[in-house]
N, CA, C and O atoms as a CHARMM CRD file, in Angstrom:
* protein
*
  328
    1    1 MET  N     12.80000  23.52400  15.79400 PROA 1      0.00000
    2    1 MET  CA    11.52100  23.11400  16.33400 PROA 1      0.00000
    3    1 MET  C     10.60900  22.54700  15.24100 PROA 1      0.00000
    4    1 MET  O      9.98000  21.50700  15.43800 PROA 1      0.00000
    5    2 SER  N     10.53500  23.22500  14.09100 PROA 2      0.00000
    6    2 SER  CA     9.66000  22.73400  13.02700 PROA 2      0.00000
    7    2 SER  C     10.14400  21.40000  12.46800 PROA 2      0.00000
    8    2 SER  O      9.33700  20.59400  12.00500 PROA 2      0.00000
    9    3 ASP  N     11.46700  21.15800  12.50700 PROA 3      0.00000
   10    3 ASP  CA    11.98900  19.86300  12.06200 PROA 3      0.00000
   11    3 ASP  C     11.49100  18.74000  12.95900 PROA 3      0.00000
   12    3 ASP  O     11.18200  17.64900  12.48100 PROA 3      0.00000
   13    4 ASP  N     11.41200  19.01000  14.28100 PROA 4      0.00000
   14    4 ASP  CA    10.89500  18.01600  15.21800 PROA 4      0.00000
   15    4 ASP  C      9.43400  17.69700  14.91400 PROA 4      0.00000
   16    4 ASP  O      9.02100  16.53700  14.94000 PROA 4      0.00000
   17    5 ILE  N      8.66100  18.74100  14.62700 PROA 5      0.00000
   18    5 ILE  CA     7.24900  18.54600  14.31000 PROA 5      0.00000
   19    5 ILE  C      7.11900  17.76200  13.00800 PROA 5      0.00000
   20    5 ILE  O      6.30200  16.84600  12.91300 PROA 5      0.00000
   21    6 ASP  N      7.92100  18.11900  12.00600 PROA 6      0.00000
   22    6 ASP  CA     7.88500  17.40000  10.73400 PROA 6      0.00000
   23    6 ASP  C      8.24900  15.93300  10.91700 PROA 6      0.00000
   24    6 ASP  O      7.60600  15.05700  10.33700 PROA 6      0.00000
   25    7 ASP  N      9.28000  15.65600  11.72400 PROA 7      0.00000
   26    7 ASP  CA     9.67700  14.27200  11.98800 PROA 7      0.00000
   27    7 ASP  C      8.57300  13.51500  12.71700 PROA 7      0.00000
   28    7 ASP  O      8.27500  12.36600  12.39100 PROA 7      0.00000
   29    8 THR  N      7.96900  14.16900  13.70900 PROA 8      0.00000
   30    8 THR  CA     6.89300  13.54500  14.47000 PROA 8      0.00000
   31    8 THR  C      5.69800  13.26200  13.56700 PROA 8      0.00000
   32    8 THR  O      5.09800  12.18900  13.63500 PROA 8      0.00000
   33    9 THR  N      5.36000  14.22300  12.72900 PROA 9      0.00000
   34    9 THR  CA     4.25200  14.04200  11.79300 PROA 9      0.00000
   35    9 THR  C      4.54600  12.91100  10.82100 PROA 9      0.00000
   36    9 THR  O      3.68600  12.06900  10.56200 PROA 9      0.00000
   37   10 ALA  N      5.75000  12.89100  10.28800 PROA 10     0.00000
   38   10 ALA  CA     6.13600  11.83700   9.34600 PROA 10     0.00000
   39   10 ALA  C      6.06300  10.46400  10.00400 PROA 10     0.00000
   40   10 ALA  O      5.60200   9.50300   9.38800 PROA 10     0.00000
   41   11 GLN  N      6.51100  10.36800  11.24200 PROA 11     0.00000
   42   11 GLN  CA     6.46000   9.09100  11.95100 PROA 11     0.00000
   43   11 GLN  C      5.02100   8.65900  12.19600 PROA 11     0.00000
   44   11 GLN  O      4.68800   7.48100  12.06400 PROA 11     0.00000
   45   12 ALA  N      4.16900   9.61700  12.55500 PROA 12     0.00000
   46   12 ALA  CA     2.76300   9.29600  12.80000 PROA 12     0.00000
   47   12 ALA  C      2.07600   8.83200  11.51700 PROA 12     0.00000
   48   12 ALA  O      1.31200   7.86700  11.52700 PROA 12     0.00000
   49   13 VAL  N      2.35500   9.52600  10.41600 PROA 13     0.00000
   50   13 VAL  CA     1.76600   9.15200   9.12900 PROA 13     0.00000
   51   13 VAL  C      2.25000   7.77000   8.71300 PROA 13     0.00000
   52   13 VAL  O      1.46600   6.95000   8.23700 PROA 13     0.00000
   53   14 THR  N      3.53200   7.51400   8.89200 PROA 14     0.00000
   54   14 THR  CA     4.09600   6.21300   8.53600 PROA 14     0.00000
   55   14 THR  C      3.46900   5.10400   9.37300 PROA 14     0.00000
   56   14 THR  O      3.14100   4.04100   8.84600 PROA 14     0.00000
   57   15 ALA  N      3.30100   5.34300  10.66300 PROA 15     0.00000
   58   15 ALA  CA     2.69600   4.34000  11.54400 PROA 15     0.00000
   59   15 ALA  C      1.24800   4.05900  11.13800 PROA 15     0.00000
   60   15 ALA  O      0.82200   2.90500  11.10000 PROA 15     0.00000
   61   16 MET  N      0.49900   5.11700  10.83600 PROA 16     0.00000
   62   16 MET  CA    -0.89100   4.94100  10.39300 PROA 16     0.00000
   63   16 MET  C     -0.95400   4.14500   9.10300 PROA 16     0.00000
   64   16 MET  O     -1.75500   3.22100   8.96400 PROA 16     0.00000
   65   17 TRP  N     -0.09800   4.51700   8.16200 PROA 17     0.00000
   66   17 TRP  CA    -0.06900   3.84100   6.86700 PROA 17     0.00000
   67   17 TRP  C      0.26600   2.36400   7.04700 PROA 17     0.00000
   68   17 TRP  O     -0.37200   1.50000   6.44400 PROA 17     0.00000
   69   18 LEU  N      1.26000   2.08000   7.87100 PROA 18     0.00000
   70   18 LEU  CA     1.68100   0.70200   8.08600 PROA 18     0.00000
   71   18 LEU  C      0.55700  -0.11900   8.70800 PROA 18     0.00000
   72   18 LEU  O      0.31300  -1.24900   8.28500 PROA 18     0.00000
   73   19 GLU  N     -0.12600   0.42900   9.69900 PROA 19     0.00000
   74   19 GLU  CA    -1.24200  -0.28100  10.32500 PROA 19     0.00000
   75   19 GLU  C     -2.34800  -0.56500   9.31100 PROA 19     0.00000
   76   19 GLU  O     -2.92100  -1.65500   9.29700 PROA 19     0.00000
   77   20 GLU  N     -2.64300   0.41600   8.46900 PROA 20     0.00000
   78   20 GLU  CA    -3.67800   0.22500   7.45700 PROA 20     0.00000
   79   20 GLU  C     -3.27600  -0.82600   6.43100 PROA 20     0.00000
   80   20 GLU  O     -4.10700  -1.63100   6.01100 PROA 20     0.00000
   81   21 ARG  N     -2.01200  -0.82500   6.02500 PROA 21     0.00000
   82   21 ARG  CA    -1.53900  -1.81100   5.04900 PROA 21     0.00000
   83   21 ARG  C     -1.58000  -3.21700   5.63400 PROA 21     0.00000
   84   21 ARG  O     -1.97200  -4.16200   4.94900 PROA 21     0.00000
   85   22 ILE  N     -1.18000  -3.36300   6.89300 PROA 22     0.00000
   86   22 ILE  CA    -1.22000  -4.67700   7.54100 PROA 22     0.00000
   87   22 ILE  C     -2.66100  -5.18400   7.57800 PROA 22     0.00000
   88   22 ILE  O     -2.92500  -6.34700   7.27300 PROA 22     0.00000
   89   23 ALA  N     -3.58200  -4.31400   7.95100 PROA 23     0.00000
   90   23 ALA  CA    -4.99500  -4.70000   7.99500 PROA 23     0.00000
   91   23 ALA  C     -5.50000  -5.07500   6.60300 PROA 23     0.00000
   92   23 ALA  O     -6.24800  -6.04200   6.45500 PROA 23     0.00000
   93   24 ALA  N     -5.10000  -4.32100   5.59200 PROA 24     0.00000
   94   24 ALA  CA    -5.52700  -4.60600   4.21700 PROA 24     0.00000
   95   24 ALA  C     -4.99100  -5.94800   3.74400 PROA 24     0.00000
   96   24 ALA  O     -5.70900  -6.71900   3.10800 PROA 24     0.00000
   97   25 VAL  N     -3.73900  -6.22400   4.05200 PROA 25     0.00000
   98   25 VAL  CA    -3.13900  -7.50100   3.65200 PROA 25     0.00000
   99   25 VAL  C     -3.85300  -8.65100   4.34700 PROA 25     0.00000
  100   25 VAL  O     -4.11700  -9.68500   3.73200 PROA 25     0.00000
  101   26 ARG  N     -4.16300  -8.47700   5.61600 PROA 26     0.00000
  102   26 ARG  CA    -4.88100  -9.53500   6.34000 PROA 26     0.00000
  103   26 ARG  C     -6.26000  -9.78000   5.72000 PROA 26     0.00000
  104   26 ARG  O     -6.68900 -10.92600   5.58600 PROA 26     0.00000
  105   27 ARG  N     -6.94600  -8.70400   5.34600 PROA 27     0.00000
  106   27 ARG  CA    -8.25400  -8.85700   4.69800 PROA 27     0.00000
  107   27 ARG  C     -8.10800  -9.57900   3.36400 PROA 27     0.00000
  108   27 ARG  O     -8.88900 -10.47700   3.05100 PROA 27     0.00000
  109   28 GLU  N     -7.11000  -9.18600   2.58200 PROA 28     0.00000
  110   28 GLU  CA    -6.89300  -9.79300   1.27000 PROA 28     0.00000
  111   28 GLU  C     -6.57900 -11.28100   1.37900 PROA 28     0.00000
  112   28 GLU  O     -6.98000 -12.07100   0.52500 PROA 28     0.00000
  113   29 MET  N     -5.86400 -11.65600   2.42800 PROA 29     0.00000
  114   29 MET  CA    -5.46600 -13.05200   2.59500 PROA 29     0.00000
  115   29 MET  C     -6.67700 -13.95800   2.78100 PROA 29     0.00000
  116   29 MET  O     -6.62200 -15.14600   2.46200 PROA 29     0.00000
  117   30 HSD  N     -7.76500 -13.40300   3.29400 PROA 30     0.00000
  118   30 HSD  CA    -8.91600 -14.23200   3.63100 PROA 30     0.00000
  119   30 HSD  C    -10.08600 -14.06900   2.66100 PROA 30     0.00000
  120   30 HSD  O    -11.17300 -14.58700   2.91500 PROA 30     0.00000
  121   31 THR  N     -9.88000 -13.36700   1.57300 PROA 31     0.00000
  122   31 THR  CA   -10.98900 -13.14100   0.64600 PROA 31     0.00000
  123   31 THR  C    -11.20600 -14.30000  -0.30400 PROA 31     0.00000
  124   31 THR  O    -12.32100 -14.51000  -0.78100 PROA 31     0.00000
  125   32 GLY  N    -10.15300 -15.05700  -0.58800 PROA 32     0.00000
  126   32 GLY  CA   -10.27000 -16.14100  -1.54200 PROA 32     0.00000
  127   32 GLY  C    -10.35000 -15.66900  -2.98700 PROA 32     0.00000
  128   32 GLY  O    -10.68200 -16.44500  -3.88300 PROA 32     0.00000
  129   33 ARG  N    -10.04700 -14.40300  -3.20900 PROA 33     0.00000
  130   33 ARG  CA   -10.09100 -13.87300  -4.57300 PROA 33     0.00000
  131   33 ARG  C     -8.92500 -14.41700  -5.39100 PROA 33     0.00000
  132   33 ARG  O     -7.86900 -14.74900  -4.85200 PROA 33     0.00000
  133   34 VAL  N     -9.13400 -14.50100  -6.68300 PROA 34     0.00000
  134   34 VAL  CA    -8.10500 -14.99000  -7.60000 PROA 34     0.00000
  135   34 VAL  C     -7.11700 -13.86700  -7.88800 PROA 34     0.00000
  136   34 VAL  O     -7.51600 -12.74000  -8.18400 PROA 34     0.00000
  137   35 SER  N     -5.83800 -14.17600  -7.80100 PROA 35     0.00000
  138   35 SER  CA    -4.79400 -13.20500  -8.12300 PROA 35     0.00000
  139   35 SER  C     -4.58300 -13.15200  -9.62900 PROA 35     0.00000
  140   35 SER  O     -4.71100 -14.16000 -10.32500 PROA 35     0.00000
  141   36 LEU  N     -4.26200 -11.97000 -10.11700 PROA 36     0.00000
  142   36 LEU  CA    -3.97400 -11.80900 -11.54200 PROA 36     0.00000
  143   36 LEU  C     -2.57800 -12.31700 -11.86200 PROA 36     0.00000
  144   36 LEU  O     -1.69200 -12.28100 -11.00900 PROA 36     0.00000
  145   37 LYS  N     -2.37800 -12.78800 -13.08100 PROA 37     0.00000
  146   37 LYS  CA    -1.04900 -13.21500 -13.52400 PROA 37     0.00000
  147   37 LYS  C     -0.22800 -12.02800 -14.00900 PROA 37     0.00000
  148   37 LYS  O      1.00100 -12.03600 -13.94300 PROA 37     0.00000
  149   38 TYR  N     -0.93200 -11.00300 -14.49900 PROA 38     0.00000
  150   38 TYR  CA    -0.24400  -9.83000 -15.03700 PROA 38     0.00000
  151   38 TYR  C     -0.73700  -8.57100 -14.32200 PROA 38     0.00000
  152   38 TYR  O     -1.92700  -8.42300 -14.04200 PROA 38     0.00000
  153   39 CYS  N      0.18200  -7.68900 -14.04100 PROA 39     0.00000
  154   39 CYS  CA    -0.08200  -6.46300 -13.29800 PROA 39     0.00000
  155   39 CYS  C     -1.05200  -5.54600 -14.04900 PROA 39     0.00000
  156   39 CYS  O     -0.90400  -5.31900 -15.24900 PROA 39     0.00000
  157   40 GLU  N     -2.04600  -5.02300 -13.32500 PROA 40     0.00000
  158   40 GLU  CA    -2.97600  -4.05800 -13.90900 PROA 40     0.00000
  159   40 GLU  C     -2.28200  -2.73300 -14.22600 PROA 40     0.00000
  160   40 GLU  O     -2.73000  -1.98600 -15.09600 PROA 40     0.00000
  161   41 GLY  N     -1.19700  -2.44700 -13.52300 PROA 41     0.00000
  162   41 GLY  CA    -0.51100  -1.17600 -13.70300 PROA 41     0.00000
  163   41 GLY  C      0.41900  -1.13800 -14.89400 PROA 41     0.00000
  164   41 GLY  O      0.35000  -0.22100 -15.71100 PROA 41     0.00000
  165   42 CYS  N      1.28900  -2.12900 -14.99800 PROA 42     0.00000
  166   42 CYS  CA     2.33500  -2.08600 -16.03000 PROA 42     0.00000
  167   42 CYS  C      2.25900  -3.23900 -17.02600 PROA 42     0.00000
  168   42 CYS  O      2.90800  -3.20200 -18.07100 PROA 42     0.00000
  169   43 GLY  N      1.47700  -4.25000 -16.70700 PROA 43     0.00000
  170   43 GLY  CA     1.34500  -5.38000 -17.61300 PROA 43     0.00000
  171   43 GLY  C      2.39300  -6.46900 -17.43400 PROA 43     0.00000
  172   43 GLY  O      2.32800  -7.50600 -18.09400 PROA 43     0.00000
  173   44 ASN  N      3.36000  -6.24400 -16.54500 PROA 44     0.00000
  174   44 ASN  CA     4.38000  -7.26800 -16.29400 PROA 44     0.00000
  175   44 ASN  C      3.78400  -8.43200 -15.51300 PROA 44     0.00000
  176   44 ASN  O      2.78300  -8.28300 -14.81200 PROA 44     0.00000
  177   45 ARG  N      4.41000  -9.57800 -15.64700 PROA 45     0.00000
  178   45 ARG  CA     3.97300 -10.78000 -14.93300 PROA 45     0.00000
  179   45 ARG  C      4.18500 -10.58500 -13.42400 PROA 45     0.00000
  180   45 ARG  O      5.22800 -10.09400 -12.99100 PROA 45     0.00000
  181   46 ILE  N      3.18700 -10.97600 -12.63900 PROA 46     0.00000
  182   46 ILE  CA     3.28200 -10.91700 -11.18100 PROA 46     0.00000
  183   46 ILE  C      3.93500 -12.20300 -10.70300 PROA 46     0.00000
  184   46 ILE  O      3.54100 -13.29500 -11.11400 PROA 46     0.00000
  185   47 ASP  N      4.92200 -12.07700  -9.84600 PROA 47     0.00000
  186   47 ASP  CA     5.66500 -13.21800  -9.32000 PROA 47     0.00000
  187   47 ASP  C      4.71000 -14.25200  -8.71300 PROA 47     0.00000
  188   47 ASP  O      3.79100 -13.89600  -7.97500 PROA 47     0.00000
  189   48 GLU  N      4.92900 -15.50900  -9.02100 PROA 48     0.00000
  190   48 GLU  CA     4.06200 -16.59300  -8.55800 PROA 48     0.00000
  191   48 GLU  C      3.96600 -16.63600  -7.03400 PROA 48     0.00000
  192   48 GLU  O      2.88300 -16.84200  -6.48600 PROA 48     0.00000
  193   49 GLN  N      5.08000 -16.44600  -6.35600 PROA 49     0.00000
  194   49 GLN  CA     5.06500 -16.47900  -4.89100 PROA 49     0.00000
  195   49 GLN  C      4.16900 -15.36500  -4.33800 PROA 49     0.00000
  196   49 GLN  O      3.42100 -15.59100  -3.38700 PROA 49     0.00000
  197   50 ARG  N      4.23800 -14.18900  -4.91600 PROA 50     0.00000
  198   50 ARG  CA     3.38500 -13.07000  -4.49700 PROA 50     0.00000
  199   50 ARG  C      1.91400 -13.42200  -4.72900 PROA 50     0.00000
  200   50 ARG  O      1.06200 -13.14500  -3.88500 PROA 50     0.00000
  201   51 ARG  N      1.62700 -14.02700  -5.86700 PROA 51     0.00000
  202   51 ARG  CA     0.25200 -14.40200  -6.19900 PROA 51     0.00000
  203   51 ARG  C     -0.30700 -15.42300  -5.21400 PROA 51     0.00000
  204   51 ARG  O     -1.49100 -15.38900  -4.88100 PROA 51     0.00000
  205   52 GLN  N      0.54600 -16.32800  -4.75100 PROA 52     0.00000
  206   52 GLN  CA     0.09200 -17.35400  -3.81500 PROA 52     0.00000
  207   52 GLN  C     -0.10100 -16.79200  -2.41400 PROA 52     0.00000
  208   52 GLN  O     -1.02900 -17.18300  -1.70500 PROA 52     0.00000
  209   53 ILE  N      0.76700 -15.88100  -2.01800 PROA 53     0.00000
  210   53 ILE  CA     0.70900 -15.32400  -0.66600 PROA 53     0.00000
  211   53 ILE  C     -0.44900 -14.34700  -0.50700 PROA 53     0.00000
  212   53 ILE  O     -1.14000 -14.36100   0.51200 PROA 53     0.00000
  213   54 LEU  N     -0.66300 -13.49600  -1.51300 PROA 54     0.00000
  214   54 LEU  CA    -1.69200 -12.46200  -1.43400 PROA 54     0.00000
  215   54 LEU  C     -2.86800 -12.80800  -2.34200 PROA 54     0.00000
  216   54 LEU  O     -2.80400 -12.61000  -3.55500 PROA 54     0.00000
  217   55 SER  N     -3.91300 -13.31200  -1.76600 PROA 55     0.00000
  218   55 SER  CA    -5.10800 -13.63400  -2.53400 PROA 55     0.00000
  219   55 SER  C     -5.69000 -12.36200  -3.14200 PROA 55     0.00000
  220   55 SER  O     -5.89200 -11.36700  -2.44600 PROA 55     0.00000
  221   56 GLY  N     -5.95500 -12.40300  -4.42600 PROA 56     0.00000
  222   56 GLY  CA    -6.55600 -11.25300  -5.09100 PROA 56     0.00000
  223   56 GLY  C     -5.58300 -10.16400  -5.48900 PROA 56     0.00000
  224   56 GLY  O     -5.99800  -9.04500  -5.79100 PROA 56     0.00000
  225   57 VAL  N     -4.28400 -10.47300  -5.49600 PROA 57     0.00000
  226   57 VAL  CA    -3.29100  -9.45200  -5.84200 PROA 57     0.00000
  227   57 VAL  C     -3.50400  -9.00900  -7.28900 PROA 57     0.00000
  228   57 VAL  O     -3.75700  -9.83200  -8.16900 PROA 57     0.00000
  229   58 ARG  N     -3.39700  -7.68900  -7.52500 PROA 58     0.00000
  230   58 ARG  CA    -3.67300  -7.12500  -8.84000 PROA 58     0.00000
  231   58 ARG  C     -2.49400  -6.32900  -9.38800 PROA 58     0.00000
  232   58 ARG  O     -2.48400  -5.96900 -10.56600 PROA 58     0.00000
  233   59 LEU  N     -1.49900  -6.05000  -8.54200 PROA 59     0.00000
  234   59 LEU  CA    -0.35100  -5.23900  -8.94600 PROA 59     0.00000
  235   59 LEU  C      0.95400  -5.95000  -8.62100 PROA 59     0.00000
  236   59 LEU  O      1.03700  -6.70400  -7.65100 PROA 59     0.00000
  237   60 CYS  N      1.97600  -5.70400  -9.44300 PROA 60     0.00000
  238   60 CYS  CA     3.31700  -6.20600  -9.13000 PROA 60     0.00000
  239   60 CYS  C      3.87400  -5.39300  -7.95600 PROA 60     0.00000
  240   60 CYS  O      3.28200  -4.39200  -7.55500 PROA 60     0.00000
  241   61 VAL  N      4.98500  -5.81700  -7.42200 PROA 61     0.00000
  242   61 VAL  CA     5.57500  -5.14000  -6.26500 PROA 61     0.00000
  243   61 VAL  C      5.85100  -3.66900  -6.57700 PROA 61     0.00000
  244   61 VAL  O      5.51600  -2.79300  -5.78000 PROA 61     0.00000
  245   62 GLY  N      6.45500  -3.39600  -7.72300 PROA 62     0.00000
  246   62 GLY  CA     6.79400  -2.01700  -8.07700 PROA 62     0.00000
  247   62 GLY  C      5.57300  -1.12000  -8.16600 PROA 62     0.00000
  248   62 GLY  O      5.56500  -0.02300  -7.60700 PROA 62     0.00000
  249   63 CYS  N      4.55000  -1.57200  -8.85700 PROA 63     0.00000
  250   63 CYS  CA     3.32900  -0.77400  -8.99200 PROA 63     0.00000
  251   63 CYS  C      2.60600  -0.64100  -7.65100 PROA 63     0.00000
  252   63 CYS  O      2.01300   0.40100  -7.37100 PROA 63     0.00000
  253   64 GLN  N      2.65100  -1.68300  -6.82200 PROA 64     0.00000
  254   64 GLN  CA     2.03200  -1.61200  -5.50400 PROA 64     0.00000
  255   64 GLN  C      2.72400  -0.55900  -4.64500 PROA 64     0.00000
  256   64 GLN  O      2.06000   0.19900  -3.93800 PROA 64     0.00000
  257   65 GLU  N      4.05600  -0.50800  -4.70300 PROA 65     0.00000
  258   65 GLU  CA     4.79900   0.49900  -3.94200 PROA 65     0.00000
  259   65 GLU  C      4.43500   1.90300  -4.39600 PROA 65     0.00000
  260   65 GLU  O      4.26400   2.79900  -3.56900 PROA 65     0.00000
  261   66 VAL  N      4.31600   2.10100  -5.69600 PROA 66     0.00000
  262   66 VAL  CA     3.93500   3.41400  -6.22800 PROA 66     0.00000
  263   66 VAL  C      2.52100   3.77100  -5.76900 PROA 66     0.00000
  264   66 VAL  O      2.27700   4.89900  -5.34000 PROA 66     0.00000
  265   67 ALA  N      1.59500   2.82800  -5.85400 PROA 67     0.00000
  266   67 ALA  CA     0.21100   3.07200  -5.44000 PROA 67     0.00000
  267   67 ALA  C      0.13600   3.42200  -3.96100 PROA 67     0.00000
  268   67 ALA  O     -0.59900   4.33000  -3.57200 PROA 67     0.00000
  269   68 GLU  N      0.89100   2.71000  -3.13800 PROA 68     0.00000
  270   68 GLU  CA     0.88800   2.98000  -1.70000 PROA 68     0.00000
  271   68 GLU  C      1.50700   4.33500  -1.39400 PROA 68     0.00000
  272   68 GLU  O      1.04000   5.04800  -0.50600 PROA 68     0.00000
  273   69 HSD  N      2.55300   4.69100  -2.12200 PROA 69     0.00000
  274   69 HSD  CA     3.18600   6.00000  -1.92700 PROA 69     0.00000
  275   69 HSD  C      2.17900   7.11400  -2.20900 PROA 69     0.00000
  276   69 HSD  O      2.03500   8.04100  -1.41100 PROA 69     0.00000
  277   70 TRP  N      1.48000   7.02200  -3.34800 PROA 70     0.00000
  278   70 TRP  CA     0.53300   8.07400  -3.70800 PROA 70     0.00000
  279   70 TRP  C     -0.66400   8.09200  -2.77700 PROA 70     0.00000
  280   70 TRP  O     -1.22500   9.15900  -2.52800 PROA 70     0.00000
  281   71 GLU  N     -1.06800   6.95700  -2.26200 PROA 71     0.00000
  282   71 GLU  CA    -2.15000   6.93100  -1.26700 PROA 71     0.00000
  283   71 GLU  C     -1.70900   7.65200   0.00300 PROA 71     0.00000
  284   71 GLU  O     -2.48800   8.39300   0.60300 PROA 71     0.00000
  285   72 GLN  N     -0.47700   7.43600   0.40500 PROA 72     0.00000
  286   72 GLN  CA     0.05300   8.11600   1.58700 PROA 72     0.00000
  287   72 GLN  C      0.10500   9.62200   1.34800 PROA 72     0.00000
  288   72 GLN  O     -0.25100  10.39600   2.23700 PROA 72     0.00000
  289   73 VAL  N      0.53500  10.04600   0.18100 PROA 73     0.00000
  290   73 VAL  CA     0.57900  11.47400  -0.15300 PROA 73     0.00000
  291   73 VAL  C     -0.82900  12.06000  -0.09000 PROA 73     0.00000
  292   73 VAL  O     -1.01900  13.14500   0.46000 PROA 73     0.00000
  293   74 ARG  N     -1.81900  11.35900  -0.64600 PROA 74     0.00000
  294   74 ARG  CA    -3.20500  11.85100  -0.61200 PROA 74     0.00000
  295   74 ARG  C     -3.70200  12.00300   0.81900 PROA 74     0.00000
  296   74 ARG  O     -4.39000  12.97200   1.13700 PROA 74     0.00000
  297   75 ARG  N     -3.36100  11.06100   1.67500 PROA 75     0.00000
  298   75 ARG  CA    -3.80100  11.14500   3.07600 PROA 75     0.00000
  299   75 ARG  C     -3.17400  12.33100   3.78700 PROA 75     0.00000
  300   75 ARG  O     -3.83800  13.01200   4.56900 PROA 75     0.00000
  301   76 VAL  N     -1.91200  12.58000   3.52400 PROA 76     0.00000
  302   76 VAL  CA    -1.23500  13.72200   4.14100 PROA 76     0.00000
  303   76 VAL  C     -1.89300  15.01500   3.67000 PROA 76     0.00000
  304   76 VAL  O     -2.14600  15.91500   4.47100 PROA 76     0.00000
  305   77 ILE  N     -2.16700  15.10600   2.38100 PROA 77     0.00000
  306   77 ILE  CA    -2.79600  16.31300   1.83700 PROA 77     0.00000
  307   77 ILE  C     -4.18600  16.50500   2.43200 PROA 77     0.00000
  308   77 ILE  O     -4.54600  17.61900   2.81100 PROA 77     0.00000
  309   78 ARG  N     -4.96900  15.43900   2.51700 PROA 78     0.00000
  310   78 ARG  CA    -6.30200  15.53600   3.12400 PROA 78     0.00000
  311   78 ARG  C     -6.21600  15.95900   4.57700 PROA 78     0.00000
  312   78 ARG  O     -7.05000  16.73000   5.05500 PROA 78     0.00000
  313   79 GLY  N     -5.20500  15.45500   5.28700 PROA 79     0.00000
  314   79 GLY  CA    -5.02300  15.81700   6.69000 PROA 79     0.00000
  315   79 GLY  C     -4.71800  17.29000   6.86900 PROA 79     0.00000
  316   79 GLY  O     -5.14700  17.89800   7.85000 PROA 79     0.00000
  317   80 ARG  N     -3.99700  17.86000   5.95100 PROA 80     0.00000
  318   80 ARG  CA    -3.66500  19.28600   6.02600 PROA 80     0.00000
  319   80 ARG  C     -4.86900  20.15300   5.70200 PROA 80     0.00000
  320   80 ARG  O     -4.99200  21.26500   6.21600 PROA 80     0.00000
  321   81 ARG  N     -5.75200  19.65500   4.85800 PROA 81     0.00000
  322   81 ARG  CA    -6.94800  20.42400   4.49100 PROA 81     0.00000
  323   81 ARG  C     -7.99000  20.39300   5.59800 PROA 81     0.00000
  324   81 ARG  O     -8.71300  21.36100   5.83200 PROA 81     0.00000
  325   82 GLY  N     -8.04500  19.23400   6.27900 PROA 82     0.00000
  326   82 GLY  CA    -9.10400  18.98500   7.24700 PROA 82     0.00000
  327   82 GLY  C     -8.98900  19.75600   8.46900 PROA 82     0.00000
  328   82 GLY  O     -9.82700  19.62800   9.36100 PROA 82     0.00000
């Protein structure tokens, strides 16, 4: 029974996160901000295609994935406290 609840919770958290990321990407696309050439996280060069697609991009793909993972963890923890 608890596995079902954990799976349901994980799916709900994933769906929320995905909706928020889609909304964030849509907002970023319309800001007209300048994308960085080098990642704020690791200093590696950000792929040109990524820079063109996402206006105002500040992180490489790897660092963005890590940042999103930790944001999701923080939301889950806050949800348990609340």
